[in-house]
Amino acid sequence: MTEVLIVIVIIAILVALGFGLIGMLKGGKQGSDKMFKSLVTRVALSVALFIFVMFAGAMGWIKPNGMMIDAPAVHQPVQK
């Protein structure tokens, strides 16, 4: 359920991005207002998504998948 909600919010962010593009192409006062509303929507959704992901991780609803790559170990030079 959590993953579905995250995907829905990401799609909503992309839709708001599309509305911003339409506003930018339209131009003028009406287009500028549309772009501004789209920007506010995208920022609000992105912040809400970030907070939700952090909360879901803290609650244990989502877990890391273990695909993190460790930094390479520093090798000591061979002494002669």
PDB file of C-alpha atoms in Angstrom:
ATOM      1  CA  MET A   1       0.000   0.000   0.000  1.00  0.00           C
ATOM      2  CA  THR A   2       2.824   2.383   0.858  1.00  0.00           C
ATOM      3  CA  GLU A   3       4.543   1.780  -2.473  1.00  0.00           C
ATOM      4  CA  VAL A   4       1.313   2.478  -4.354  1.00  0.00           C
ATOM      5  CA  LEU A   5       0.888   5.796  -2.520  1.00  0.00           C
ATOM      6  CA  ILE A   6       4.473   6.787  -3.347  1.00  0.00           C
ATOM      7  CA  VAL A   7       3.956   5.993  -7.048  1.00  0.00           C
ATOM      8  CA  ILE A   8       0.685   7.961  -7.105  1.00  0.00           C
ATOM      9  CA  VAL A   9       2.384  11.025  -5.595  1.00  0.00           C
ATOM     10  CA  ILE A  10       5.264  10.774  -8.099  1.00  0.00           C
ATOM     11  CA  ILE A  11       2.737  10.623 -10.955  1.00  0.00           C
ATOM     12  CA  ALA A  12       0.960  13.674  -9.498  1.00  0.00           C
ATOM     13  CA  ILE A  13       4.305  15.527  -9.430  1.00  0.00           C
ATOM     14  CA  LEU A  14       4.854  14.659 -13.101  1.00  0.00           C
ATOM     15  CA  VAL A  15       1.326  15.828 -13.986  1.00  0.00           C
ATOM     16  CA  ALA A  16       1.995  19.141 -12.239  1.00  0.00           C
ATOM     17  CA  LEU A  17       5.225  19.388 -14.236  1.00  0.00           C
ATOM     18  CA  GLY A  18       3.188  18.927 -17.418  1.00  0.00           C
ATOM     19  CA  PHE A  19       0.756  21.672 -16.409  1.00  0.00           C
ATOM     20  CA  GLY A  20       3.730  23.941 -15.779  1.00  0.00           C
ATOM     21  CA  LEU A  21       5.009  23.216 -19.285  1.00  0.00           C
ATOM     22  CA  ILE A  22       1.613  24.086 -20.755  1.00  0.00           C
ATOM     23  CA  GLY A  23       1.604  27.340 -18.782  1.00  0.00           C
ATOM     24  CA  MET A  24       5.102  28.155 -19.980  1.00  0.00           C
ATOM     25  CA  LEU A  25       4.157  27.539 -23.604  1.00  0.00           C
ATOM     26  CA  LYS A  26       0.964  29.569 -23.247  1.00  0.00           C
ATOM     27  CA  GLY A  27       2.822  32.599 -21.893  1.00  0.00           C
ATOM     28  CA  GLY A  28       1.295  35.864 -20.717  1.00  0.00           C
ATOM     29  CA  LYS A  29      -0.334  36.547 -17.356  1.00  0.00           C
ATOM     30  CA  GLN A  30      -2.559  33.462 -17.438  1.00  0.00           C
ATOM     31  CA  GLY A  31       0.350  31.187 -18.345  1.00  0.00           C
ATOM     32  CA  SER A  32       2.519  32.718 -15.635  1.00  0.00           C
ATOM     33  CA  ASP A  33      -0.183  32.084 -13.037  1.00  0.00           C
ATOM     34  CA  LYS A  34      -0.512  28.489 -14.225  1.00  0.00           C
ATOM     35  CA  MET A  35       3.259  27.981 -13.981  1.00  0.00           C
ATOM     36  CA  PHE A  36       3.354  29.444 -10.469  1.00  0.00           C
ATOM     37  CA  LYS A  37       0.510  27.214  -9.250  1.00  0.00           C
ATOM     38  CA  SER A  38       2.215  24.216 -10.812  1.00  0.00           C
ATOM     39  CA  LEU A  39       5.503  25.064  -9.086  1.00  0.00           C
ATOM     40  CA  VAL A  40       3.784  25.421  -5.714  1.00  0.00           C
ATOM     41  CA  THR A  41       2.016  22.099  -6.243  1.00  0.00           C
ATOM     42  CA  ARG A  42       5.233  20.302  -7.230  1.00  0.00           C
ATOM     43  CA  VAL A  43       7.188  21.668  -4.278  1.00  0.00           C
ATOM     44  CA  ALA A  44       4.407  20.842  -1.812  1.00  0.00           C
ATOM     45  CA  LEU A  45       4.019  17.303  -3.176  1.00  0.00           C
ATOM     46  CA  SER A  46       7.779  16.737  -3.166  1.00  0.00           C
ATOM     47  CA  VAL A  47       8.167  17.905   0.441  1.00  0.00           C
ATOM     48  CA  ALA A  48       5.168  15.825   1.508  1.00  0.00           C
ATOM     49  CA  LEU A  49       6.582  12.771  -0.284  1.00  0.00           C
ATOM     50  CA  PHE A  50       9.986  13.232   1.367  1.00  0.00           C
ATOM     51  CA  ILE A  51       8.412  13.532   4.828  1.00  0.00           C
ATOM     52  CA  PHE A  52       6.184  10.513   4.170  1.00  0.00           C
ATOM     53  CA  VAL A  53       9.108   8.349   3.017  1.00  0.00           C
ATOM     54  CA  MET A  54      11.115   9.311   6.107  1.00  0.00           C
ATOM     55  CA  PHE A  55       8.117   8.575   8.347  1.00  0.00           C
ATOM     56  CA  ALA A  56       7.399   5.265   6.605  1.00  0.00           C
ATOM     57  CA  GLY A  57      11.030   4.239   7.027  1.00  0.00           C
ATOM     58  CA  ALA A  58      10.981   5.140  10.717  1.00  0.00           C
ATOM     59  CA  MET A  59       7.744   3.182  11.228  1.00  0.00           C
ATOM     60  CA  GLY A  60       9.153   0.153   9.416  1.00  0.00           C
ATOM     61  CA  TRP A  61       6.568   0.250   6.626  1.00  0.00           C
ATOM     62  CA  ILE A  62       9.364   0.353   4.041  1.00  0.00           C
ATOM     63  CA  LYS A  63      12.852  -1.063   4.298  1.00  0.00           C
ATOM     64  CA  PRO A  64      16.066  -0.503   2.353  1.00  0.00           C
ATOM     65  CA  ASN A  65      16.629  -3.125  -0.304  1.00  0.00           C
ATOM     66  CA  GLY A  66      20.301  -3.683   0.567  1.00  0.00           C
ATOM     67  CA  MET A  67      21.568  -2.583  -2.828  1.00  0.00           C
ATOM     68  CA  MET A  68      23.874   0.068  -1.386  1.00  0.00           C
ATOM     69  CA  ILE A  69      27.388  -0.209  -2.742  1.00  0.00           C
ATOM     70  CA  ASP A  70      30.098   0.176  -0.142  1.00  0.00           C
ATOM     71  CA  ALA A  71      33.018   2.446  -0.798  1.00  0.00           C
ATOM     72  CA  PRO A  72      36.104   0.559  -1.904  1.00  0.00           C
ATOM     73  CA  ALA A  73      38.489  -0.329   0.874  1.00  0.00           C
ATOM     74  CA  VAL A  74      41.721   1.598   1.008  1.00  0.00           C
ATOM     75  CA  HIS A  75      44.575  -0.801   0.361  1.00  0.00           C
ATOM     76  CA  GLN A  76      47.874  -0.366   2.121  1.00  0.00           C
ATOM     77  CA  PRO A  77      50.867  -0.222  -0.224  1.00  0.00           C
ATOM     78  CA  VAL A  78      53.026  -3.279  -0.213  1.00  0.00           C
ATOM     79  CA  GLN A  79      56.252  -2.666   1.698  1.00  0.00           C
ATOM     80  CA  LYS A  80      59.473  -4.028   0.175  1.00  0.00           C
TER      81      LYS A  80
END
